[in-house]
Amino acid sequence: MYGVWEGLSQSIHACTLPRFKKTSGIMGAVRNKSAQSTAPLLTATPSRALVDQPIEIGIQHLPPDKPFTVRSRLHSEDGELWEAFSHYRSDQKGTVILSRDQSLGGSYSGLEPMGLFWSLQPVGVEGLRLRKKYVETPFTVEVSVLSDHVRSSDSPVGCHVGQGLEEGAVLAAVNVERWYMAPGVRRVEVREQGLVGTLFLPAGPGPFPAVLDMWGMGGGLSEYRAALLASHGFVTLALAYCGHEELPGPLHTVNVGEQYFETAMGQLDRHPQVCTGRVGVLGLCFGGYLALRIAMEMPNISPRCVVGISGPGGLGINMTRDQTNDFLKENQKLFRFDEQGNVIFRGITMPSNVPPNYKLKVESLRCPLQLIAAEDDQCCAAIECIDEIEERLGAVGKSGLLTRIQYPGAGHLIEPPYTPSVRVSLFHTYPKKLMALWGGELQPHSVAQEDAWNRTLGFLDHHLRTD
Amino acid sequence: MQITKMEKSITAMAGKGSCPLITIQPSRGLIDEKFQITVKNLLPGQAVTLHSLTQSEDSDFWEAFGHYVSDGKGTVKVAEDVSLGGSYDGLEPMGLLWSMKPAPGSRPGLRFRKTDVCTPVVVRIAVYTGHIGDGFTEASALAHAVTERSYMAPGVRRTDIRQSGVRGTLFVPLGPGPFPAVLDMWGGGGGLVEYRSALLASHGYVSLALDYYSTQVMEKSPDNDPSLGYEYFETAFTILQDHPQVASDRVALLGLCFGTAVALRVTAYSAVINPRCVVCISGSHVQPVKEPISSIRAEMQKNYYKFRCDQNNHLITRDMFLPVPPDPSKKVDVGRLKCPLLLIVGEDDQSWPTAESAEDIEKMMETAGNRHLLTTLSYPGAGHLIEPPYSPHAYASKMIVDQIKIKVTMLWGGETKLHSHAQEDSWQKILAFLDQHLYCSPGTSSHL
């Protein structure tokens, strides 16, 4: 009767083997035994959670009305250290509660219960971006409380590359696990019919609505957003389309054509655990362009809805199956550079720079569309693109299909909520090392991430799950 | 037949239409954390059954179920809605866990216990159409979700202790400390039980789960050996005090069943053990205090003739400590206690006479003038095994009785709902008691 149980519990136990990470510097030396007061009690609930779940962090049994620093630390899968810190003052009862108290400064300020997570910045290394490669294990964030208001030695508040916190006395610490996959979600590699992707299936018999999930021109195969969507009950296919060694052709060009995406959508739609006809598309940046192209120009595919994040409406690329495209070579004259030499890509997607025959046939949109854009997007001219799309849809009486959302102060990389963001990071190393300016300021960007995710889930839920 | 047709058409409608979704928040939690189960996209006013399923380490299946009706939006929220029947009823956000019983066809006399505390308990929660009581197969569920329930928070460290003759398992929270600590003692027949200590460490206490019942300390000492058998416990207590991350004057004793007998005895009479506070669950102070601790077992065996059986041949052992003797040499002189004492009493305890003992303890402390140290929490309808919350209630289960070496089914007692509420409430109160007495707060130095 419960034969299926074994597979289920095995796959879960594989994910939950104990991970006793070394936490350097925390254990310290033998303490002075004559000082018999206890350390303050630091709690984080829930201590294991999906990345889009807020956590309650509190400290008790502190001396009253004193300054403290709360710090978060995370080691990326490459071993790089990310850190954030914030200054608080204990109340008369000797407590600090992050969902109640104002931060007095640090990596963030004000009332920010999740600030310790979204304000994490790399320590001492430039150009990093935090992305989870192995989604079956969590990020472990060490949250600690230190006495006094300590800070980075020479970085002012809000600086995006920290120099590491001065060593203060660590009074207490807890570990918090941040997961991209809920228990019971299954991960399946997809290498059929020429596709390169990873399928995530929610727990349960289904059938489920489905989402095709695509990222940008950085290429490769990023799975974490798809894993998170599956944790919310969508069968999700994270699809690679460029920059992956298992795809044909050179790594730095898009070598697949429209047939590739038709195959992917078809596979999803026909999957035994997917509700036929309830497949949506979600894409960021060039993935957003692809999502729009699917909705507007691929007659054999009928997505039920589309979400484009920081997506251009047209691109200087002639994308056919037989032509390879050297995107950067063709469009170099439209690049700009800031004072640090970081490349600003947004000129490429400015509607006024895109030849009309390269623009999408917006008028052919057949399904509800949600477009999310950041006002400080330095990589794509997303706002300008949405303006044009809105105008063109209006001209044919299809305004009702469009939901547009834009966020002041946010940058290009609108990722799942509470995850760290960076204003600049390494884009690629071929043909030479290139750092891209994404834009955005930390705090408004994190507001955007939180809201955009809720709006995206709500939109997908509404159009894919209900009638 | 009618119901089958209706089920199929509803499933077909659901498949074509709304894609029901069940979510559990948080999907990963500690054993004592509450969760919220929500089912969405059902039809309005739809009768559904929520079903929980887990498999123990012994490969037995445990399950529970509740009958619900969705609201006008087709939503069921277990934390807000009423179960109309099943293995629990009423407004019971955690009923799908604590009302679990072995699946039909299981071996009798089971008790749900986790031995490996480094891995979580995995529970599947499923939703079915209609109000059903059986037939919970994978294929017929509308949806299901999975939750993991852990005894250990991330970062808690587990260490085997084999030191100076003491055998146990130490759990240490993350962080430099110093932490308050708990010496954690279970009762007879259970071996080295770690899960409560793991949970205490997850709440900020260094906790030593002590194995003593199966060790030599419980063997009868030779007649010419004057030791009363405190050394083993004193060594364990000292190991905790001396631990570099423990605040040495903030160590508590926590005992259940036989562990209570030990805790009361050593606190009252040992010159070395000076706990800051003591918690006693389901125990008794009745024992020959001039004899070694090991003789408590012998004393119990002398009273085996008092055992009774209920109508199911389950063994009721509580009479072995009754009546509570007036003779002071036959019970721990609780008038000697100098630290706060919390007694947890299940009024339907069929294994030990906890209520009668608690009553006598109160009288003795009143007479001695230290009654202000005592807090008694008495739970009607609760049985003997008052465990951390949301674990399935064991009303009766198999155990090998000391020295007799046959497996009997012990009657622990308790009515499931009342017992489960007692587990939830007593655990909160135990944590609050430990927090109050072991952690430093502003404005309170060492208060007793």
Tab-separated table of N, CA, C and O in Angstrom, chain A residues 369-466:
chain	number	residue	atom	x	y	z
A	369	LEU	N	0.186	38.735	-20.065
A	369	LEU	CA	1.616	39.015	-19.978
A	369	LEU	C	1.890	39.906	-18.776
A	369	LEU	O	1.236	40.933	-18.608
A	370	GLN	N	2.831	39.497	-17.941
A	370	GLN	CA	3.257	40.349	-16.835
A	370	GLN	C	4.702	40.737	-17.080
A	370	GLN	O	5.562	39.859	-17.206
A	371	LEU	N	4.954	42.031	-17.170
A	371	LEU	CA	6.313	42.510	-17.395
A	371	LEU	C	6.808	43.266	-16.171
A	371	LEU	O	6.147	44.174	-15.684
A	372	ILE	N	7.950	42.840	-15.687
A	372	ILE	CA	8.536	43.414	-14.483
A	372	ILE	C	9.834	44.092	-14.871
A	372	ILE	O	10.669	43.488	-15.553
A	373	ALA	N	10.012	45.334	-14.465
A	373	ALA	CA	11.219	46.052	-14.864
A	373	ALA	C	11.729	46.915	-13.722
A	373	ALA	O	10.973	47.361	-12.863
A	374	ALA	N	13.049	47.148	-13.760
A	374	ALA	CA	13.695	47.952	-12.739
A	374	ALA	C	14.082	49.297	-13.332
A	374	ALA	O	14.584	49.367	-14.457
A	375	GLU	N	13.853	50.361	-12.579
A	375	GLU	CA	14.107	51.693	-13.120
A	375	GLU	C	15.593	52.020	-13.208
A	375	GLU	O	15.975	52.928	-13.932
A	376	ASP	N	16.421	51.265	-12.467
A	376	ASP	CA	17.856	51.498	-12.580
A	376	ASP	C	18.538	50.339	-13.310
A	376	ASP	O	19.703	50.021	-13.066
A	377	ASP	N	17.830	49.714	-14.216
A	377	ASP	CA	18.386	48.593	-14.976
A	377	ASP	C	19.427	49.129	-15.956
A	377	ASP	O	19.084	49.851	-16.894
A	378	GLN	N	20.695	48.804	-15.740
A	378	GLN	CA	21.768	49.289	-16.610
A	378	GLN	C	22.135	48.267	-17.679
A	378	GLN	O	23.010	48.501	-18.501
A	379	CYS	N	21.498	47.130	-17.634
A	379	CYS	CA	21.824	46.070	-18.584
A	379	CYS	C	20.823	46.048	-19.730
A	379	CYS	O	21.207	45.842	-20.883
A	380	CYS	N	19.563	46.225	-19.428
A	380	CYS	CA	18.522	46.252	-20.449
A	380	CYS	C	17.698	47.522	-20.318
A	380	CYS	O	17.454	47.989	-19.209
A	381	ALA	N	17.246	48.017	-21.455
A	381	ALA	CA	16.349	49.171	-21.431
A	381	ALA	C	14.933	48.656	-21.240
A	381	ALA	O	14.048	48.850	-22.086
A	382	ALA	N	14.730	47.983	-20.096
A	382	ALA	CA	13.477	47.256	-19.908
A	382	ALA	C	12.276	48.192	-19.843
A	382	ALA	O	11.212	47.889	-20.396
A	383	ILE	N	12.431	49.313	-19.147
A	383	ILE	CA	11.300	50.241	-19.016
A	383	ILE	C	10.886	50.763	-20.384
A	383	ILE	O	9.691	50.794	-20.736
A	384	GLU	N	11.893	51.170	-21.171
A	384	GLU	CA	11.592	51.695	-22.512
A	384	GLU	C	10.928	50.633	-23.378
A	384	GLU	O	10.039	50.928	-24.181
A	385	CYS	N	11.357	49.406	-23.216
A	385	CYS	CA	10.747	48.314	-23.978
A	385	CYS	C	9.296	48.120	-23.572
A	385	CYS	O	8.420	47.939	-24.425
A	386	ILE	N	9.046	48.150	-22.278
A	386	ILE	CA	7.659	47.979	-21.826
A	386	ILE	C	6.794	49.123	-22.341
A	386	ILE	O	5.638	48.916	-22.745
A	387	ASP	N	7.371	50.334	-22.338
A	387	ASP	CA	6.612	51.488	-22.864
A	387	ASP	C	6.164	51.217	-24.282
A	387	ASP	O	4.999	51.439	-24.646
A	388	GLU	N	7.095	50.702	-25.076
A	388	GLU	CA	6.757	50.461	-26.483
A	388	GLU	C	5.749	49.328	-26.621
A	388	GLU	O	4.806	49.404	-27.416
A	389	ILE	N	5.946	48.277	-25.831
A	389	ILE	CA	5.010	47.147	-25.884
A	389	ILE	C	3.611	47.595	-25.483
A	389	ILE	O	2.596	47.249	-26.115
A	390	GLU	N	3.560	48.415	-24.447
A	390	GLU	CA	2.259	48.892	-23.960
A	390	GLU	C	1.560	49.710	-25.034
A	390	GLU	O	0.350	49.562	-25.273
A	391	GLU	N	2.331	50.548	-25.696
A	391	GLU	CA	1.760	51.401	-26.752
A	391	GLU	C	1.227	50.543	-27.893
A	391	GLU	O	0.101	50.741	-28.376
A	392	ARG	N	2.025	49.583	-28.298
A	392	ARG	CA	1.632	48.762	-29.446
A	392	ARG	C	0.443	47.870	-29.116
A	392	ARG	O	-0.428	47.642	-29.960
A	393	LEU	N	0.388	47.345	-27.899
A	393	LEU	CA	-0.765	46.531	-27.510
A	393	LEU	C	-2.021	47.397	-27.447
A	393	LEU	O	-3.108	46.977	-27.859
A	394	GLY	N	-1.853	48.609	-26.920
A	394	GLY	CA	-2.986	49.522	-26.819
A	394	GLY	C	-3.581	49.815	-28.192
A	394	GLY	O	-4.800	49.895	-28.352
A	395	ALA	N	-2.701	49.936	-29.166
A	395	ALA	CA	-3.151	50.286	-30.517
A	395	ALA	C	-4.039	49.204	-31.124
A	395	ALA	O	-4.826	49.477	-32.036
A	396	VAL	N	-3.902	47.965	-30.646
A	396	VAL	CA	-4.749	46.893	-31.201
A	396	VAL	C	-5.751	46.384	-30.180
A	396	VAL	O	-6.272	45.264	-30.297
A	397	GLY	N	-5.988	47.176	-29.153
A	397	GLY	CA	-7.026	46.827	-28.178
A	397	GLY	C	-6.665	45.663	-27.277
A	397	GLY	O	-7.551	44.980	-26.758
A	398	LYS	N	-5.369	45.433	-27.078
A	398	LYS	CA	-4.981	44.299	-26.231
A	398	LYS	C	-4.357	44.744	-24.907
A	398	LYS	O	-3.636	43.971	-24.268
A	399	SER	N	-4.658	45.985	-24.482
A	399	SER	CA	-4.071	46.463	-23.227
A	399	SER	C	-4.416	45.569	-22.053
A	399	SER	O	-3.648	45.426	-21.109
A	400	GLY	N	-5.596	44.959	-22.104
A	400	GLY	CA	-6.045	44.117	-20.998
A	400	GLY	C	-5.155	42.926	-20.741
A	400	GLY	O	-5.176	42.333	-19.658
A	401	LEU	N	-4.343	42.567	-21.734
A	401	LEU	CA	-3.464	41.405	-21.537
A	401	LEU	C	-2.229	41.748	-20.715
A	401	LEU	O	-1.575	40.865	-20.181
A	402	LEU	N	-1.901	43.041	-20.642
A	402	LEU	CA	-0.614	43.423	-20.046
A	402	LEU	C	-0.758	43.885	-18.606
A	402	LEU	O	-1.599	44.708	-18.276
A	403	THR	N	0.103	43.347	-17.740
A	403	THR	CA	0.307	43.879	-16.392
A	403	THR	C	1.736	44.363	-16.343
A	403	THR	O	2.652	43.596	-16.621
A	404	ARG	N	1.950	45.621	-16.046
A	404	ARG	CA	3.325	46.104	-15.952
A	404	ARG	C	3.637	46.543	-14.540
A	404	ARG	O	2.809	47.158	-13.862
A	405	ILE	N	4.814	46.180	-14.081
A	405	ILE	CA	5.254	46.547	-12.729
A	405	ILE	C	6.674	47.069	-12.837
A	405	ILE	O	7.512	46.419	-13.465
A	406	GLN	N	6.948	48.234	-12.258
A	406	GLN	CA	8.312	48.702	-12.265
A	406	GLN	C	8.743	49.184	-10.889
A	406	GLN	O	7.908	49.598	-10.090
A	407	TYR	N	10.008	49.090	-10.632
A	407	TYR	CA	10.523	49.327	-9.292
A	407	TYR	C	11.615	50.384	-9.276
A	407	TYR	O	12.678	50.202	-9.888
A	408	PRO	N	11.373	51.486	-8.591
A	408	PRO	CA	12.409	52.512	-8.480
A	408	PRO	C	13.606	51.989	-7.685
A	408	PRO	O	13.436	51.252	-6.712
A	409	GLY	N	14.795	52.348	-8.136
A	409	GLY	CA	15.989	52.006	-7.366
A	409	GLY	C	16.452	50.578	-7.515
A	409	GLY	O	17.468	50.189	-6.939
A	410	ALA	N	15.713	49.784	-8.285
A	410	ALA	CA	16.103	48.384	-8.462
A	410	ALA	C	16.960	48.244	-9.708
A	410	ALA	O	16.885	49.045	-10.632
A	411	GLY	N	17.787	47.200	-9.729
A	411	GLY	CA	18.657	46.929	-10.870
A	411	GLY	C	18.160	45.750	-11.688
A	411	GLY	O	17.074	45.216	-11.471
A	412	HIS	N	18.972	45.312	-12.595
A	412	HIS	CA	18.578	44.330	-13.601
A	412	HIS	C	18.260	42.942	-13.039
A	412	HIS	O	17.289	42.312	-13.439
A	413	LEU	N	19.060	42.498	-12.070
A	413	LEU	CA	18.966	41.091	-11.625
A	413	LEU	C	17.916	40.928	-10.528
A	413	LEU	O	18.247	40.799	-9.341
A	414	ILE	N	16.670	40.909	-10.943
A	414	ILE	CA	15.591	40.733	-9.973
A	414	ILE	C	15.431	39.238	-9.716
A	414	ILE	O	14.876	38.503	-10.527
A	415	GLU	N	15.925	38.813	-8.582
A	415	GLU	CA	16.017	37.389	-8.240
A	415	GLU	C	15.020	37.050	-7.138
A	415	GLU	O	14.327	37.931	-6.638
A	416	PRO	N	14.946	35.765	-6.745
A	416	PRO	CA	14.047	35.425	-5.631
A	416	PRO	C	14.333	36.261	-4.390
A	416	PRO	O	15.460	36.721	-4.196
A	417	PRO	N	13.335	36.464	-3.560
A	417	PRO	CA	13.462	37.427	-2.455
A	417	PRO	C	14.481	37.006	-1.403
A	417	PRO	O	14.812	35.839	-1.253
A	418	TYR	N	14.946	38.026	-0.689
A	418	TYR	CA	15.863	37.857	0.437
A	418	TYR	C	17.216	37.315	-0.005
A	418	TYR	O	18.031	36.922	0.827
A	419	THR	N	17.452	37.259	-1.306
A	419	THR	CA	18.762	36.800	-1.758
A	419	THR	C	19.633	38.013	-2.056
A	419	THR	O	19.123	39.066	-2.446
A	420	PRO	N	20.942	37.857	-1.835
A	420	PRO	CA	21.838	39.002	-2.002
A	420	PRO	C	21.864	39.473	-3.452
A	420	PRO	O	21.713	38.692	-4.382
A	421	SER	N	22.068	40.757	-3.629
A	421	SER	CA	22.185	41.292	-4.980
A	421	SER	C	23.472	42.097	-5.058
A	421	SER	O	24.028	42.517	-4.047
A	422	VAL	N	23.946	42.264	-6.260
A	422	VAL	CA	25.159	43.048	-6.461
A	422	VAL	C	24.930	44.023	-7.589
A	422	VAL	O	24.167	43.753	-8.528
A	423	ARG	N	25.581	45.155	-7.506
A	423	ARG	CA	25.417	46.190	-8.511
A	423	ARG	C	26.276	45.905	-9.757
A	423	ARG	O	25.942	46.307	-10.859
A	424	VAL	N	27.380	45.199	-9.512
A	424	VAL	CA	28.329	44.883	-10.591
A	424	VAL	C	28.774	43.442	-10.410
A	424	VAL	O	28.989	43.007	-9.285
A	425	SER	N	28.917	42.691	-11.472
A	425	SER	CA	29.584	41.393	-11.321
A	425	SER	C	30.182	40.962	-12.641
A	425	SER	O	29.888	41.514	-13.704
A	426	LEU	N	31.002	39.932	-12.554
A	426	LEU	CA	31.664	39.399	-13.732
A	426	LEU	C	30.618	38.835	-14.671
A	426	LEU	O	29.813	37.989	-14.272
A	427	PHE	N	30.622	39.302	-15.924
A	427	PHE	CA	29.647	38.783	-16.882
A	427	PHE	C	30.219	37.566	-17.603
A	427	PHE	O	29.582	36.544	-17.723
A	428	HIS	N	31.388	37.704	-18.164
A	428	HIS	CA	32.079	36.524	-18.710
A	428	HIS	C	33.551	36.848	-18.880
A	428	HIS	O	33.989	37.984	-18.668
A	429	THR	N	34.299	35.835	-19.278
A	429	THR	CA	35.735	36.036	-19.453
A	429	THR	C	36.154	35.889	-20.913
A	429	THR	O	37.312	36.018	-21.250
A	430	TYR	N	35.198	35.604	-21.812
A	430	TYR	CA	35.531	35.468	-23.229
A	430	TYR	C	34.855	36.570	-24.025
A	430	TYR	O	33.672	36.826	-23.813
A	431	PRO	N	35.439	37.208	-25.004
A	431	PRO	CA	36.853	37.078	-25.375
A	431	PRO	C	37.801	37.731	-24.377
A	431	PRO	O	38.977	37.483	-24.373
A	432	LYS	N	37.281	38.599	-23.531
A	432	LYS	CA	38.114	39.131	-22.438
A	432	LYS	C	37.229	39.295	-21.212
A	432	LYS	O	35.995	39.252	-21.294
A	433	LYS	N	37.860	39.532	-20.088
A	433	LYS	CA	37.100	39.673	-18.843
A	433	LYS	C	36.222	40.918	-18.916
A	433	LYS	O	36.679	42.016	-19.203
A	434	LEU	N	34.964	40.702	-18.633
A	434	LEU	CA	33.998	41.786	-18.724
A	434	LEU	C	33.151	41.827	-17.456
A	434	LEU	O	32.540	40.849	-17.066
A	435	MET	N	33.137	42.993	-16.806
A	435	MET	CA	32.285	43.173	-15.620
A	435	MET	C	31.087	43.993	-16.062
A	435	MET	O	31.239	45.041	-16.702
A	436	ALA	N	29.925	43.528	-15.730
A	436	ALA	CA	28.702	44.213	-16.140
A	436	ALA	C	28.142	45.034	-14.998
A	436	ALA	O	28.181	44.615	-13.837
A	437	LEU	N	27.618	46.215	-15.363
A	437	LEU	CA	26.921	47.039	-14.387
A	437	LEU	C	25.443	46.673	-14.465
A	437	LEU	O	24.806	46.863	-15.507
A	438	TRP	N	24.901	46.118	-13.370
A	438	TRP	CA	23.491	45.737	-13.364
A	438	TRP	C	22.599	46.875	-12.900
A	438	TRP	O	21.441	46.981	-13.271
A	439	GLY	N	23.188	47.725	-12.016
A	439	GLY	CA	22.386	48.813	-11.461
A	439	GLY	C	21.711	48.403	-10.166
A	439	GLY	O	21.881	47.292	-9.675
A	440	GLY	N	20.973	49.338	-9.610
A	440	GLY	CA	20.193	49.086	-8.410
A	440	GLY	C	20.926	49.447	-7.131
A	440	GLY	O	22.144	49.331	-7.040
A	441	GLU	N	20.170	49.918	-6.153
A	441	GLU	CA	20.700	50.130	-4.808
A	441	GLU	C	20.134	49.022	-3.931
A	441	GLU	O	18.969	48.629	-4.082
A	442	LEU	N	20.942	48.575	-2.979
A	442	LEU	CA	20.608	47.376	-2.193
A	442	LEU	C	19.191	47.350	-1.642
A	442	LEU	O	18.445	46.402	-1.856
A	443	GLN	N	18.813	48.402	-0.915
A	443	GLN	CA	17.544	48.330	-0.197
A	443	GLN	C	16.351	48.357	-1.144
A	443	GLN	O	15.493	47.464	-1.079
A	444	PRO	N	16.266	49.331	-2.069
A	444	PRO	CA	15.132	49.287	-2.994
A	444	PRO	C	15.150	48.051	-3.880
A	444	PRO	O	14.096	47.542	-4.266
A	445	HIS	N	16.333	47.532	-4.163
A	445	HIS	CA	16.385	46.332	-4.979
A	445	HIS	C	15.799	45.138	-4.234
A	445	HIS	O	15.086	44.320	-4.806
A	446	SER	N	16.059	45.076	-2.940
A	446	SER	CA	15.524	43.944	-2.183
A	446	SER	C	14.012	44.064	-2.033
A	446	SER	O	13.296	43.058	-2.033
A	447	VAL	N	13.514	45.294	-1.931
A	447	VAL	CA	12.061	45.508	-1.908
A	447	VAL	C	11.458	44.994	-3.205
A	447	VAL	O	10.435	44.306	-3.218
A	448	ALA	N	12.145	45.319	-4.319
A	448	ALA	CA	11.661	44.877	-5.630
A	448	ALA	C	11.635	43.353	-5.721
A	448	ALA	O	10.682	42.765	-6.221
A	449	GLN	N	12.685	42.703	-5.237
A	449	GLN	CA	12.756	41.245	-5.331
A	449	GLN	C	11.608	40.597	-4.574
A	449	GLN	O	10.969	39.646	-5.045
A	450	GLU	N	11.331	41.113	-3.409
A	450	GLU	CA	10.272	40.529	-2.585
A	450	GLU	C	8.915	40.706	-3.257
A	450	GLU	O	8.132	39.760	-3.393
A	451	ASP	N	8.665	41.917	-3.723
A	451	ASP	CA	7.362	42.186	-4.326
A	451	ASP	C	7.199	41.457	-5.658
A	451	ASP	O	6.149	40.888	-5.958
A	452	ALA	N	8.280	41.471	-6.458
A	452	ALA	CA	8.216	40.845	-7.780
A	452	ALA	C	7.941	39.349	-7.660
A	452	ALA	O	7.209	38.774	-8.461
A	453	TRP	N	8.519	38.726	-6.677
A	453	TRP	CA	8.303	37.286	-6.500
A	453	TRP	C	6.862	36.997	-6.121
A	453	TRP	O	6.216	36.100	-6.664
A	454	ASN	N	6.345	37.766	-5.174
A	454	ASN	CA	4.955	37.574	-4.769
A	454	ASN	C	4.017	37.809	-5.949
A	454	ASN	O	3.063	37.063	-6.164
A	455	ARG	N	4.299	38.857	-6.728
A	455	ARG	CA	3.448	39.171	-7.878
A	455	ARG	C	3.552	38.070	-8.934
A	455	ARG	O	2.562	37.697	-9.562
A	456	THR	N	4.771	37.544	-9.104
A	456	THR	CA	4.974	36.477	-10.097
A	456	THR	C	4.231	35.218	-9.688
A	456	THR	O	3.509	34.609	-10.492
A	457	LEU	N	4.373	34.821	-8.427
A	457	LEU	CA	3.667	33.630	-7.959
A	457	LEU	C	2.162	33.831	-8.063
A	457	LEU	O	1.420	32.927	-8.470
A	458	GLY	N	1.711	35.003	-7.697
A	458	GLY	CA	0.281	35.294	-7.769
A	458	GLY	C	-0.233	35.228	-9.200
A	458	GLY	O	-1.294	34.656	-9.468
A	459	PHE	N	0.543	35.783	-10.117
A	459	PHE	CA	0.159	35.804	-11.537
A	459	PHE	C	0.113	34.381	-12.097
A	459	PHE	O	-0.844	33.979	-12.763
A	460	LEU	N	1.137	33.613	-11.808
A	460	LEU	CA	1.195	32.225	-12.291
A	460	LEU	C	0.063	31.407	-11.677
A	460	LEU	O	-0.614	30.629	-12.348
A	461	ASP	N	-0.154	31.612	-10.394
A	461	ASP	CA	-1.235	30.910	-9.691
A	461	ASP	C	-2.581	31.213	-10.347
A	461	ASP	O	-3.378	30.332	-10.626
A	462	HIS	N	-2.807	32.477	-10.565
A	462	HIS	CA	-4.106	32.917	-11.071
A	462	HIS	C	-4.363	32.368	-12.473
A	462	HIS	O	-5.444	31.850	-12.766
A	463	HIS	N	-3.368	32.466	-13.338
A	463	HIS	CA	-3.600	32.075	-14.730
A	463	HIS	C	-3.413	30.595	-14.988
A	463	HIS	O	-4.001	30.050	-15.932
A	464	LEU	N	-2.612	29.931	-14.185
A	464	LEU	CA	-2.328	28.519	-14.459
A	464	LEU	C	-3.137	27.572	-13.594
A	464	LEU	O	-3.333	26.416	-13.939
A	465	ARG	N	-3.586	28.066	-12.444
A	465	ARG	CA	-4.209	27.142	-11.517
A	465	ARG	C	-5.720	27.263	-11.481
A	465	ARG	O	-6.427	26.289	-11.261
A	466	THR	N	-6.222	28.461	-11.675
A	466	THR	CA	-7.673	28.630	-11.571
A	466	THR	C	-8.268	28.787	-12.970
A	466	THR	O	-7.559	29.044	-13.938
